[in-house]
GROMACS .gro file of C-alpha atoms in nm:
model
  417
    1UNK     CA    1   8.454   6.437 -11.082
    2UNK     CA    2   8.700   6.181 -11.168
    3UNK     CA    3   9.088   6.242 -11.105
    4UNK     CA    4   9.325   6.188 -11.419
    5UNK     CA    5   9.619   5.971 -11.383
    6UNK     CA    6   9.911   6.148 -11.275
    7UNK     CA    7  10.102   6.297 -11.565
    8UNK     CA    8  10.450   6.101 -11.616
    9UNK     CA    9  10.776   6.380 -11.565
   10UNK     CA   10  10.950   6.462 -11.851
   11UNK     CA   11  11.272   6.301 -11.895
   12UNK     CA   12  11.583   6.569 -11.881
   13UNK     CA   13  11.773   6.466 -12.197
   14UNK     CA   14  12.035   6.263 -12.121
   15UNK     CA   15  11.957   6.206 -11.799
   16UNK     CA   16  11.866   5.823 -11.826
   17UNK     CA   17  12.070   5.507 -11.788
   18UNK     CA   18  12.065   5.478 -12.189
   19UNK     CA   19  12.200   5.797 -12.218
   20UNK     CA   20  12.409   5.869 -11.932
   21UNK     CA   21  12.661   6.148 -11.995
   22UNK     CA   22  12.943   5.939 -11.913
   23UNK     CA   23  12.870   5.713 -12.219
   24UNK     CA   24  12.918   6.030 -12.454
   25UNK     CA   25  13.283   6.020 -12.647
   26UNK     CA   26  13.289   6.428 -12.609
   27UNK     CA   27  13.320   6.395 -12.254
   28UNK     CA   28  13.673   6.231 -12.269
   29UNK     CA   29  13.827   6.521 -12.591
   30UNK     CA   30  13.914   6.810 -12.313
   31UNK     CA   31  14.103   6.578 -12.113
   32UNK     CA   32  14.263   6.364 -12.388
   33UNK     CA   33  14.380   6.692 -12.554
   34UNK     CA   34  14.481   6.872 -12.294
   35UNK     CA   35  14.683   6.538 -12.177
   36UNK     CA   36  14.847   6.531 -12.552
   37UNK     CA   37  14.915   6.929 -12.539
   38UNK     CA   38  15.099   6.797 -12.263
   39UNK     CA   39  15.311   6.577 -12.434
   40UNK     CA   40  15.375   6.798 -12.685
   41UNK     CA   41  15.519   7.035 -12.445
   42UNK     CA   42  15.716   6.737 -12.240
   43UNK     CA   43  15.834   6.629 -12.570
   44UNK     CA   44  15.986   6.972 -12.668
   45UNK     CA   45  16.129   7.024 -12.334
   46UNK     CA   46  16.310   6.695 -12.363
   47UNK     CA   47  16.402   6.648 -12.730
   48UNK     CA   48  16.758   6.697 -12.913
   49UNK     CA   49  16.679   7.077 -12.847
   50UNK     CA   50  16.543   7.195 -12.546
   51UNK     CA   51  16.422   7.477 -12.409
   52UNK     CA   52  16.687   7.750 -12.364
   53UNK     CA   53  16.785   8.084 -12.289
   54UNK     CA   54  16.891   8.179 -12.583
   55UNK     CA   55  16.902   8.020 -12.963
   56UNK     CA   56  16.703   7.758 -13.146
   57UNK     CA   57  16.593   7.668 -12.785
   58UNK     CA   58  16.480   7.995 -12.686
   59UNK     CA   59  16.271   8.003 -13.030
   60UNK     CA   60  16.150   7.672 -12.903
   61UNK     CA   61  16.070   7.756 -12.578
   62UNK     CA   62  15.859   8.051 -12.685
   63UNK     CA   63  15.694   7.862 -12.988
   64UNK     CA   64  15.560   7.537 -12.696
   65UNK     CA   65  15.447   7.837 -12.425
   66UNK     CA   66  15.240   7.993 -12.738
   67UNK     CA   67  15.117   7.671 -12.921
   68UNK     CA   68  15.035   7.551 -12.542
   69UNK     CA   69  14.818   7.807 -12.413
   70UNK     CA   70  14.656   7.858 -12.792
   71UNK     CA   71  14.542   7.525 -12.715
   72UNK     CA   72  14.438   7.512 -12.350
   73UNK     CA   73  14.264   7.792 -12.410
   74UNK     CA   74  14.075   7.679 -12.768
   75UNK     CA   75  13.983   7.305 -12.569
   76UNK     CA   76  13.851   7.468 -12.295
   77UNK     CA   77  13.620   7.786 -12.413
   78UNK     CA   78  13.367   7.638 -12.563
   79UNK     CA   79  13.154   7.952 -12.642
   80UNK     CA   80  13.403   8.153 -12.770
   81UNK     CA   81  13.346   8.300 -13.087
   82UNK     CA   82  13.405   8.218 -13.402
   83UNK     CA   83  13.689   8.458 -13.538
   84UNK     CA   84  13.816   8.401 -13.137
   85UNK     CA   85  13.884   8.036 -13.215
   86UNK     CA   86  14.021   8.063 -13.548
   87UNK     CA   87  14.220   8.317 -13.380
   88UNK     CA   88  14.355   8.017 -13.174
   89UNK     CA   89  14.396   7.808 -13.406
   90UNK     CA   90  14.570   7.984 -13.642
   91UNK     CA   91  14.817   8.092 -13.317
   92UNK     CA   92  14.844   7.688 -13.264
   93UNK     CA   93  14.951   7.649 -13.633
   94UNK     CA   94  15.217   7.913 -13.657
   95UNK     CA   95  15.360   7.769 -13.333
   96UNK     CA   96  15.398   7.451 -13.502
   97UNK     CA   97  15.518   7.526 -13.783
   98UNK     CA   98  15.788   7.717 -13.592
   99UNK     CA   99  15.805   7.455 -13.337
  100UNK     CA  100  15.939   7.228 -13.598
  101UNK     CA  101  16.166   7.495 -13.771
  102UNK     CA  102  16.365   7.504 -13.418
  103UNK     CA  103  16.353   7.127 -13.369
  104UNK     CA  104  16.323   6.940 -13.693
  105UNK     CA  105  16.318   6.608 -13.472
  106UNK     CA  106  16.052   6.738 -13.262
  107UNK     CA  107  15.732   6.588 -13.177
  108UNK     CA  108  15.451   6.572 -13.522
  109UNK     CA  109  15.178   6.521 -13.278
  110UNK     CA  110  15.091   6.863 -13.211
  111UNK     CA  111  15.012   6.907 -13.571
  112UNK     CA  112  14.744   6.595 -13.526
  113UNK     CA  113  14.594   6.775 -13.232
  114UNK     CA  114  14.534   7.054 -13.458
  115UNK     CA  115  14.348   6.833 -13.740
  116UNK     CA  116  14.180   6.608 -13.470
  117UNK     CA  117  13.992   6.955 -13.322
  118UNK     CA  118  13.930   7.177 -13.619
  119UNK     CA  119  13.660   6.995 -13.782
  120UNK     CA  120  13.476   7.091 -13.392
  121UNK     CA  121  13.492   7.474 -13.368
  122UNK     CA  122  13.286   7.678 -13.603
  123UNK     CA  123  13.377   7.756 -13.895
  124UNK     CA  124  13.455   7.463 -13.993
  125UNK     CA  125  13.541   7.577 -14.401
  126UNK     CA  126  13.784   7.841 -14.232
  127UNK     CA  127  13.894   7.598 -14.011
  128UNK     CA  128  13.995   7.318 -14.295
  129UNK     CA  129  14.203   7.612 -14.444
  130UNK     CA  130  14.417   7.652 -14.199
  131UNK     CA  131  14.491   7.315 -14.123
  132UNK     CA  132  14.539   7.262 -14.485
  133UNK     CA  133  14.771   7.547 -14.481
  134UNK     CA  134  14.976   7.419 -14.171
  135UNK     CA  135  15.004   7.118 -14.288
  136UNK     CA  136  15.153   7.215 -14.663
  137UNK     CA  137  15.385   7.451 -14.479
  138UNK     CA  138  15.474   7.129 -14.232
  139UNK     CA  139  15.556   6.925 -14.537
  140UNK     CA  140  15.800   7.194 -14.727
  141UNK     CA  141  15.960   7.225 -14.377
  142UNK     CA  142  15.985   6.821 -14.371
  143UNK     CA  143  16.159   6.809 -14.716
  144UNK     CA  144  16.381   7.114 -14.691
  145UNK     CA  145  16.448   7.118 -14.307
  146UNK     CA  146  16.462   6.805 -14.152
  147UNK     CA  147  16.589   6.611 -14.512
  148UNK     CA  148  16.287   6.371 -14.433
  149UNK     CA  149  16.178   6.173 -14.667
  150UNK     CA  150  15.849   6.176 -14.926
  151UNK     CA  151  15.679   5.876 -14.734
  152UNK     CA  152  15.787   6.036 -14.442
  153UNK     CA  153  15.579   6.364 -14.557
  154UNK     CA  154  15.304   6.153 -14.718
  155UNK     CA  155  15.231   5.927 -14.362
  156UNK     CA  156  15.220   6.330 -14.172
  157UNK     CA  157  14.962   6.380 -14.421
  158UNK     CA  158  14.791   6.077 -14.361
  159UNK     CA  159  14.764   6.106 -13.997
  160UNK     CA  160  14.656   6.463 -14.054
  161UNK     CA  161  14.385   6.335 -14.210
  162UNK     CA  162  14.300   6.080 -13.993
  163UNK     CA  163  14.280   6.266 -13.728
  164UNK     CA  164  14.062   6.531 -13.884
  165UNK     CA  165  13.835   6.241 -14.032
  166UNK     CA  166  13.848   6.139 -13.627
  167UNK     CA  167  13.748   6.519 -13.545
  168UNK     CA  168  13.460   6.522 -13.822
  169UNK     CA  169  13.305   6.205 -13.665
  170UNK     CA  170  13.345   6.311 -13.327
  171UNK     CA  171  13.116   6.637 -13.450
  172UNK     CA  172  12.848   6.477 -13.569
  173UNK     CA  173  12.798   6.247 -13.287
  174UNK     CA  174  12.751   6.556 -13.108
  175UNK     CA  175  12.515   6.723 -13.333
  176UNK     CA  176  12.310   6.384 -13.355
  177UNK     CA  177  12.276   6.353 -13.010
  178UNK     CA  178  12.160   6.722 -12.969
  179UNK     CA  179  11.902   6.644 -13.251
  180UNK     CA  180  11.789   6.344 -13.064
  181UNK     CA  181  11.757   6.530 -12.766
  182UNK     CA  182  11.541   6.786 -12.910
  183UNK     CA  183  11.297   6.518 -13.036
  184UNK     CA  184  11.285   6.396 -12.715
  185UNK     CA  185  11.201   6.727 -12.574
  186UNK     CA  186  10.950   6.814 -12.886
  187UNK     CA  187  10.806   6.451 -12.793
  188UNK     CA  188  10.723   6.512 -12.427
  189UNK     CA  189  10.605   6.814 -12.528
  190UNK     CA  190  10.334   6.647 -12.752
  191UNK     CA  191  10.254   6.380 -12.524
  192UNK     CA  192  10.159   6.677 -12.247
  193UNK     CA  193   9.971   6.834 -12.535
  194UNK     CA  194   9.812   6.547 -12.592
  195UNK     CA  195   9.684   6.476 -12.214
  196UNK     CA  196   9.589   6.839 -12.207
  197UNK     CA  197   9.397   6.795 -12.532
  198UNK     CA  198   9.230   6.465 -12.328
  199UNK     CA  199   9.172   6.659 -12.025
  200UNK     CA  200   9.001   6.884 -12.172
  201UNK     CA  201   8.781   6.688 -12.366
  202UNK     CA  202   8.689   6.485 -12.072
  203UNK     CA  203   8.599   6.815 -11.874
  204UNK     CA  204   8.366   6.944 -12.146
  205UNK     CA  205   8.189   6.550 -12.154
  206UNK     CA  206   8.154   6.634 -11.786
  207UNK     CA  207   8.000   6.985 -11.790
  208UNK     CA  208   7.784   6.873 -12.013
  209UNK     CA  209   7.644   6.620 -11.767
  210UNK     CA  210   7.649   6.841 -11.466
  211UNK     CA  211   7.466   7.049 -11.666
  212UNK     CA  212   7.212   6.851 -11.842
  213UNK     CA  213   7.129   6.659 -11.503
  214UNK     CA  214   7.218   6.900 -11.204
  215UNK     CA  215   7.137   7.236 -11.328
  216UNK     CA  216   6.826   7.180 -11.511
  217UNK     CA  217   6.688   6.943 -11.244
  218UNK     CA  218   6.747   7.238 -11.033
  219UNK     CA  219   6.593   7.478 -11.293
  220UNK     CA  220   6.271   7.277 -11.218
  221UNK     CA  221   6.303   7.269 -10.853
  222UNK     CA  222   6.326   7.630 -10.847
  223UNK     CA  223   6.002   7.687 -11.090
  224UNK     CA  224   5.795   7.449 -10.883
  225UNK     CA  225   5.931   7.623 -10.519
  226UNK     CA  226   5.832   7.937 -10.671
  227UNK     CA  227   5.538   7.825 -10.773
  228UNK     CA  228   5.438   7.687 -10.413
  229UNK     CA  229   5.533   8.001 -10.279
  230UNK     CA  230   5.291   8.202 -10.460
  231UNK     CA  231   4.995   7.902 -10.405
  232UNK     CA  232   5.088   7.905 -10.010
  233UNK     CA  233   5.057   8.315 -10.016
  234UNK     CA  234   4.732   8.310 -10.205
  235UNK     CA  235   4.562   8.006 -10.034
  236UNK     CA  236   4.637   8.195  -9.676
  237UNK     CA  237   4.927   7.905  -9.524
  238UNK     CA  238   5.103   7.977  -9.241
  239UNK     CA  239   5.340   8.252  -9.234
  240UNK     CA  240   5.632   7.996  -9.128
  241UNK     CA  241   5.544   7.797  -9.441
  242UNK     CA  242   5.572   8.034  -9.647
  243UNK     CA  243   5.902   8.195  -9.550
  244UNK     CA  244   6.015   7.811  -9.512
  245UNK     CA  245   5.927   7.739  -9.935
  246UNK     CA  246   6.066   8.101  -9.977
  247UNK     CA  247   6.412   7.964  -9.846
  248UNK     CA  248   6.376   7.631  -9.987
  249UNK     CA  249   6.332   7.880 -10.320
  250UNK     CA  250   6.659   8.088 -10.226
  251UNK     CA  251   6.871   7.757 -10.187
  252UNK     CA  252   6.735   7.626 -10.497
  253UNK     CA  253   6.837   7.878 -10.684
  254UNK     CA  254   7.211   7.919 -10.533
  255UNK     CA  255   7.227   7.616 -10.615
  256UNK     CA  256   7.169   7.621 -10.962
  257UNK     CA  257   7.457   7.919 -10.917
  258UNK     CA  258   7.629   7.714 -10.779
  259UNK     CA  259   7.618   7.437 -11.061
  260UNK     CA  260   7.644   7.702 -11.375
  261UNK     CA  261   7.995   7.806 -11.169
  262UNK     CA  262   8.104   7.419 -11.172
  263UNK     CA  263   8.029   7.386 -11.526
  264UNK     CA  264   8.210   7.694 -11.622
  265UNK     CA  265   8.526   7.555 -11.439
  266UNK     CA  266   8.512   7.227 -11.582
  267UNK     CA  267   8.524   7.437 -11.948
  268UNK     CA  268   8.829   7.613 -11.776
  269UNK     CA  269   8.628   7.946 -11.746
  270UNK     CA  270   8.750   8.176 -11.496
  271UNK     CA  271   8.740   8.009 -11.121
  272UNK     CA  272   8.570   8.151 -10.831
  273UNK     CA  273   8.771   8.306 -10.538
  274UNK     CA  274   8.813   8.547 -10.276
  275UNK     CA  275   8.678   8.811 -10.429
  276UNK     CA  276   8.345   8.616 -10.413
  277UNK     CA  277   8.294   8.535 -10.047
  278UNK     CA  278   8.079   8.789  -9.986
  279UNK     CA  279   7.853   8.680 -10.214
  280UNK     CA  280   7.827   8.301 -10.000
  281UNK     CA  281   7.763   8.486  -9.719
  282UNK     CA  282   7.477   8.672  -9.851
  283UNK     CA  283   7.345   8.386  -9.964
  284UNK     CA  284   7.338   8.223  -9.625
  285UNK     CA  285   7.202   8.541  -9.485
  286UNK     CA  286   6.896   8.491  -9.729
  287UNK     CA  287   6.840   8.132  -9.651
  288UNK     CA  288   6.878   8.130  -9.263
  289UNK     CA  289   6.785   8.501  -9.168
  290UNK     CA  290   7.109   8.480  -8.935
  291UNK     CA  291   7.349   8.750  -8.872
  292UNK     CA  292   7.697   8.703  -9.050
  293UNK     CA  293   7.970   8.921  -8.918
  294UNK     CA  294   8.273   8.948  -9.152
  295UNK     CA  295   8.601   9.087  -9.060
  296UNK     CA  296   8.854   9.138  -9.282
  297UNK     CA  297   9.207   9.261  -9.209
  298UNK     CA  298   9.549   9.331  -9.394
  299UNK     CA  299   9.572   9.332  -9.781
  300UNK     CA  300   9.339   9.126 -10.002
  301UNK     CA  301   9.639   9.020 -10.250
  302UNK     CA  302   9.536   8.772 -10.589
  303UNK     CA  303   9.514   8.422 -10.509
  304UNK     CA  304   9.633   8.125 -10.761
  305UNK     CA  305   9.328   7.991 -10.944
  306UNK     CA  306   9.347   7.717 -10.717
  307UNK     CA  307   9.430   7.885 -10.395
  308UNK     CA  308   9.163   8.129 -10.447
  309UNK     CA  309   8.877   7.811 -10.520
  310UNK     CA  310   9.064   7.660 -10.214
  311UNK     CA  311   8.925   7.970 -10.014
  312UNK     CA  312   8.617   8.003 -10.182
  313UNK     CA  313   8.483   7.609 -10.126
  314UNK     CA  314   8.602   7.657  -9.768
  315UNK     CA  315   8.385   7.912  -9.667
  316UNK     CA  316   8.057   7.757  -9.836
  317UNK     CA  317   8.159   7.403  -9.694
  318UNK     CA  318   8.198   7.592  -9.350
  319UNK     CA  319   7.825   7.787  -9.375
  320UNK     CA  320   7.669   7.472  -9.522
  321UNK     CA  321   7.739   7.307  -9.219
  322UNK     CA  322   7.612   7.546  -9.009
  323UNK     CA  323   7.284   7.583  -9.206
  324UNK     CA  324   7.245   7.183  -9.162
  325UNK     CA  325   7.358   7.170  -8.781
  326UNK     CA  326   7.267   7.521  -8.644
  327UNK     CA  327   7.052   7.727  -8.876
  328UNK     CA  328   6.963   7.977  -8.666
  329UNK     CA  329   7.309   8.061  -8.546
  330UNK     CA  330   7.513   8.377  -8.582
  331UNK     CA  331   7.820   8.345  -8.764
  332UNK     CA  332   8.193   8.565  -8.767
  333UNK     CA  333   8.368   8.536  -9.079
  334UNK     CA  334   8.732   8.644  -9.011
  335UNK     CA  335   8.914   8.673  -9.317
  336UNK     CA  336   9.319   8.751  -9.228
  337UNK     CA  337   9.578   8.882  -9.480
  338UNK     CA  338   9.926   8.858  -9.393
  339UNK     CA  339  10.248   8.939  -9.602
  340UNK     CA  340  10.313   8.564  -9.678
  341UNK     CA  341   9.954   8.357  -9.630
  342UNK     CA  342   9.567   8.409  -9.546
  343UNK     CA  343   9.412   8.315  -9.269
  344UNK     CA  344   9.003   8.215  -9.298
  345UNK     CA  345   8.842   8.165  -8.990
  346UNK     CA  346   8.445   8.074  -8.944
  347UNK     CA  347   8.289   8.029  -8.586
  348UNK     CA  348   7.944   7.991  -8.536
  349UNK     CA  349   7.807   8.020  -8.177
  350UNK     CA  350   7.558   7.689  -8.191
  351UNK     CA  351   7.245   7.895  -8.200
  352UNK     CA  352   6.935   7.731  -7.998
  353UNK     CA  353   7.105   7.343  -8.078
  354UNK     CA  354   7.441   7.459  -7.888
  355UNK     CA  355   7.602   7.163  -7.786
  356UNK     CA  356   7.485   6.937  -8.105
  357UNK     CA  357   7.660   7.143  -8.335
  358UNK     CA  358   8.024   7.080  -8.226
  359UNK     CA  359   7.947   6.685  -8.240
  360UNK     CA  360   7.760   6.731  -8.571
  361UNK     CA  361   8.032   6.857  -8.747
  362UNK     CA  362   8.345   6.739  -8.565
  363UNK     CA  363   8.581   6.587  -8.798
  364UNK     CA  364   8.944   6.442  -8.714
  365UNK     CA  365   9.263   6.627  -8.758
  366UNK     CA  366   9.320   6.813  -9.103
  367UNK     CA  367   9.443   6.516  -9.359
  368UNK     CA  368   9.290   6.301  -9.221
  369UNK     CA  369   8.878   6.144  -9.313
  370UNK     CA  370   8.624   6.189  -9.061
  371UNK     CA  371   8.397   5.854  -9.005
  372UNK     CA  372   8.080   6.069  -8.892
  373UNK     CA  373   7.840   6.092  -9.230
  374UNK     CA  374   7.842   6.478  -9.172
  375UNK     CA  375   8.189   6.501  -9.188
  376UNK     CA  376   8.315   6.410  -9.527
  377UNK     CA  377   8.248   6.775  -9.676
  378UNK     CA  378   8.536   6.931  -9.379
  379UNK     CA  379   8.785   6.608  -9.439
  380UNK     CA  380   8.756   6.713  -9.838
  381UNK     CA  381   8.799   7.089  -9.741
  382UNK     CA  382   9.152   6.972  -9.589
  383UNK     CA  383   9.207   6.762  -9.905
  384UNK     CA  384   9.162   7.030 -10.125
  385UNK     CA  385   9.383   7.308  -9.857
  386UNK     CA  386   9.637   6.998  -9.857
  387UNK     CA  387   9.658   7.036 -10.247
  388UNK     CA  388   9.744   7.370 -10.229
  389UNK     CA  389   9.994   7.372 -10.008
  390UNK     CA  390   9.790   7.486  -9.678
  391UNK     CA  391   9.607   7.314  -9.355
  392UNK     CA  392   9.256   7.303  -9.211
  393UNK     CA  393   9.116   7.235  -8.867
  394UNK     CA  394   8.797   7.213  -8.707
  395UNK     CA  395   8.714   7.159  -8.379
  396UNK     CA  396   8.405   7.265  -8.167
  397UNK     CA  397   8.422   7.629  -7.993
  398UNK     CA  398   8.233   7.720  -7.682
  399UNK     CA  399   7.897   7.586  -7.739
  400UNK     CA  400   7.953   7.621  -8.120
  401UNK     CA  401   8.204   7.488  -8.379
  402UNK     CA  402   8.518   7.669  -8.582
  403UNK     CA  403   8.661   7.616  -8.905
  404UNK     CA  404   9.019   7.742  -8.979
  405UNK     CA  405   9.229   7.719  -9.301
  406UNK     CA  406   9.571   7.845  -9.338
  407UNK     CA  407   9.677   7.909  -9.730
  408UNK     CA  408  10.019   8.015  -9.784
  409UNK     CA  409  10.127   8.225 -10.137
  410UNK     CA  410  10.444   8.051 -10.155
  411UNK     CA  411  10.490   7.778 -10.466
  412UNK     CA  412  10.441   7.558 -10.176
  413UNK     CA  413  10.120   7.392 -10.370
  414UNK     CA  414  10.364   7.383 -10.657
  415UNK     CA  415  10.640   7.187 -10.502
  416UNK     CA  416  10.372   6.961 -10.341
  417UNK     CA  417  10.238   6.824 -10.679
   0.00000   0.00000   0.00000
């Protein structure tokens, strides 16, 4: 089976160099207002006025604390509601319209702060109102108040604009760079739909081949062991013969189990796991005629897809060996559950090769690959345990050999990938 290139990560929106936050104009408005609220509020403490106790200061003083915290609080919320932040900025236009009333000379800025963040705060018709409001009510107060002049009132409406015209810009930046971000998003999500679509179609091209070669090759082994099995009964063979085709028979046809299982998980059919370890070892029980003692403690919990093939290749990788180095030994299957991983533990006792079996088998430490020809199947069994976040080792055990593997629950085979 042939490994797919590793699937690139998708890029977080605005995450690369190109589109670094810090290159975004919104992240400079909250500080930039809140540093001209700021002025505002200097200027009206320090203008022809003043704040005061009592008077057209007091008026002032009350008007700045009001228009102030209107606006620190309308910059910084961003998720407040709608009829919350026309709320605000309705409380930000009274103030300076009153603002102005008590200091004719005062500052014009804070009605420019006003236009500059309407056009941002839903909704924005409402919004437009009230600014347009404010700023008709600013003008009267211009003429009639402060005896300024109609350029004078004409230039405040200019910059009101401006500024609002700044505000409108400023908005849909924003809203074209969260559009641009969702096509990025919507595009990483068709590129993985597209490698999943290729995947998939190189799986099926695959099962087809295992199938077409391996299982019906094995189809015709098993009809022609069959069929020597019934010539070497009739034509009076030796016994050993016979029950040596009948196992040759039994193999066959696990194999071609075996095989119809691969295909089905290459088509992404359901996996095989835990649940189906007995049914290995009964199938090793029928080809060797050896004794298989399993032993299974705690509680069996549902393995990953991949955890639970993790388990299920290690124990028929751990009784094929023994059926090729020590077919006539007995076998204890220990099969651990604990609260956070499952332990798998096969020990065979070396039967009448004892001593050859260890050496047979022996592989290096887990992760690494085993230079003996019979050891490649137990250095892909850690592989494979390595992949899903657990560890396998195998060393020879009295005059036998033992195969553990430790598979955790955790998203440990998760955070590995």
């Amino acid at each position: 089976m042939t490994s797919s290139a590793p699937a690139t990560a998708p890029r977080v929106p605005g995450s690369s160099p190109d589109r670094a936050p810090g290159r975004s104009p919104s992240r400079f408005l909250l500080p930039l207002g809140l540093g001209i609220v700021l002025i505002v509020v200097l200027e009206a403490a320090f203008g022809s006025v003043g704040f005061a106790t009592h008077g057209r200061g007091l008026v002032l003083l009350l008007s700045t604390v009001a228009y102030a915290a209107a606006a620190a609080v309308f910059l910084t919320r961003a998720g407040l509601a709608p009829r919350w932040s026309m709320g605000l900025l309705t409380t930000m236009a009274v103030a300076v319209l009153v603002m102005h009333a008590a200091d004719p000379e005062g500052p014009v800025i804070g009605l420019f702060v006003i236009a500059a963040f309407t056009p941002l705060r839903p909704p924005q018709q409402v919004g437009t109102v009230i600014l347009v409001a404010c700023t008709a009510l600013y003008n009267v107060e211009q003429l009639l108040i402060a005896s300024e002049t109609v350029l004078l009132t004409l230039a405040t409406d200019a910059g009101a604009a401006f500024f609002y015209l700044l505000g409108t810009s400023l908005r849909r930046e924003r809203e074209q760079r969260e559009r641009v971000d969702q096509l990025v998003i919507e595009l990483e999500a068709s590129r993985e739909a597209e490698r999943a679509a290729v995947a998939e179609v190189e799986r099926s091209r695959m099962a087809r081949e295992v199938h077409d070669v391996l299982a019906h090759t094995l189809s015709g082994l098993s009809l022609q062991l069959e069929a020597a099995r019934l010539l070497a009964g009739e034509s009076g063979t030796d016994p050993r013969l016979q029950e040596a085709v009948g196992r040759a028979h039994r193999l066959a046809k696990s194999g071609l189990v075996e095989s119809r299982r691969a295909v089905a998980a290459l088509r992404g059919d359901a996996l095989p796991g835990a649940d189906q370890v007995h049914d290995l070892v009964n199938e090793h029980r029928l080809a060797t005629g050896g004794v298989v003692t399993v032993t299974e403690t705690g509680t069996a919990v549902d393995l990953p897809p991949d955890a639970g093939l993790t388990l299920y290749r290690a124990v028929q990788e751990a009784l094929s060996n023994v059926r090729k180095h020590a077919p006539d030994a007995d076998v204890s299957l220990v099969l651990a559950w604990g609260s956070q991983d499952v332990t798998l533990t096969v020990t065979d006792d070396g039967g009448s090769r004892a001593g050859t079996s260890a050496t047979a088998g022996a592989v290096a430490p887990a992760g690494t690959v085993a230079s003996a020809d019979h050891g490649y199947g137990l250095a892909g069994m850690a592989e494979r345990a390595a992949l899903a976040g657990g560890e396998v080792t195998a060393a020879p055990f009295g005059s036998g050999f033992r195969v553990s593997l430790r598979l955790p629950f955790s998203e440990a085979a998760d955070e590995r990938r």
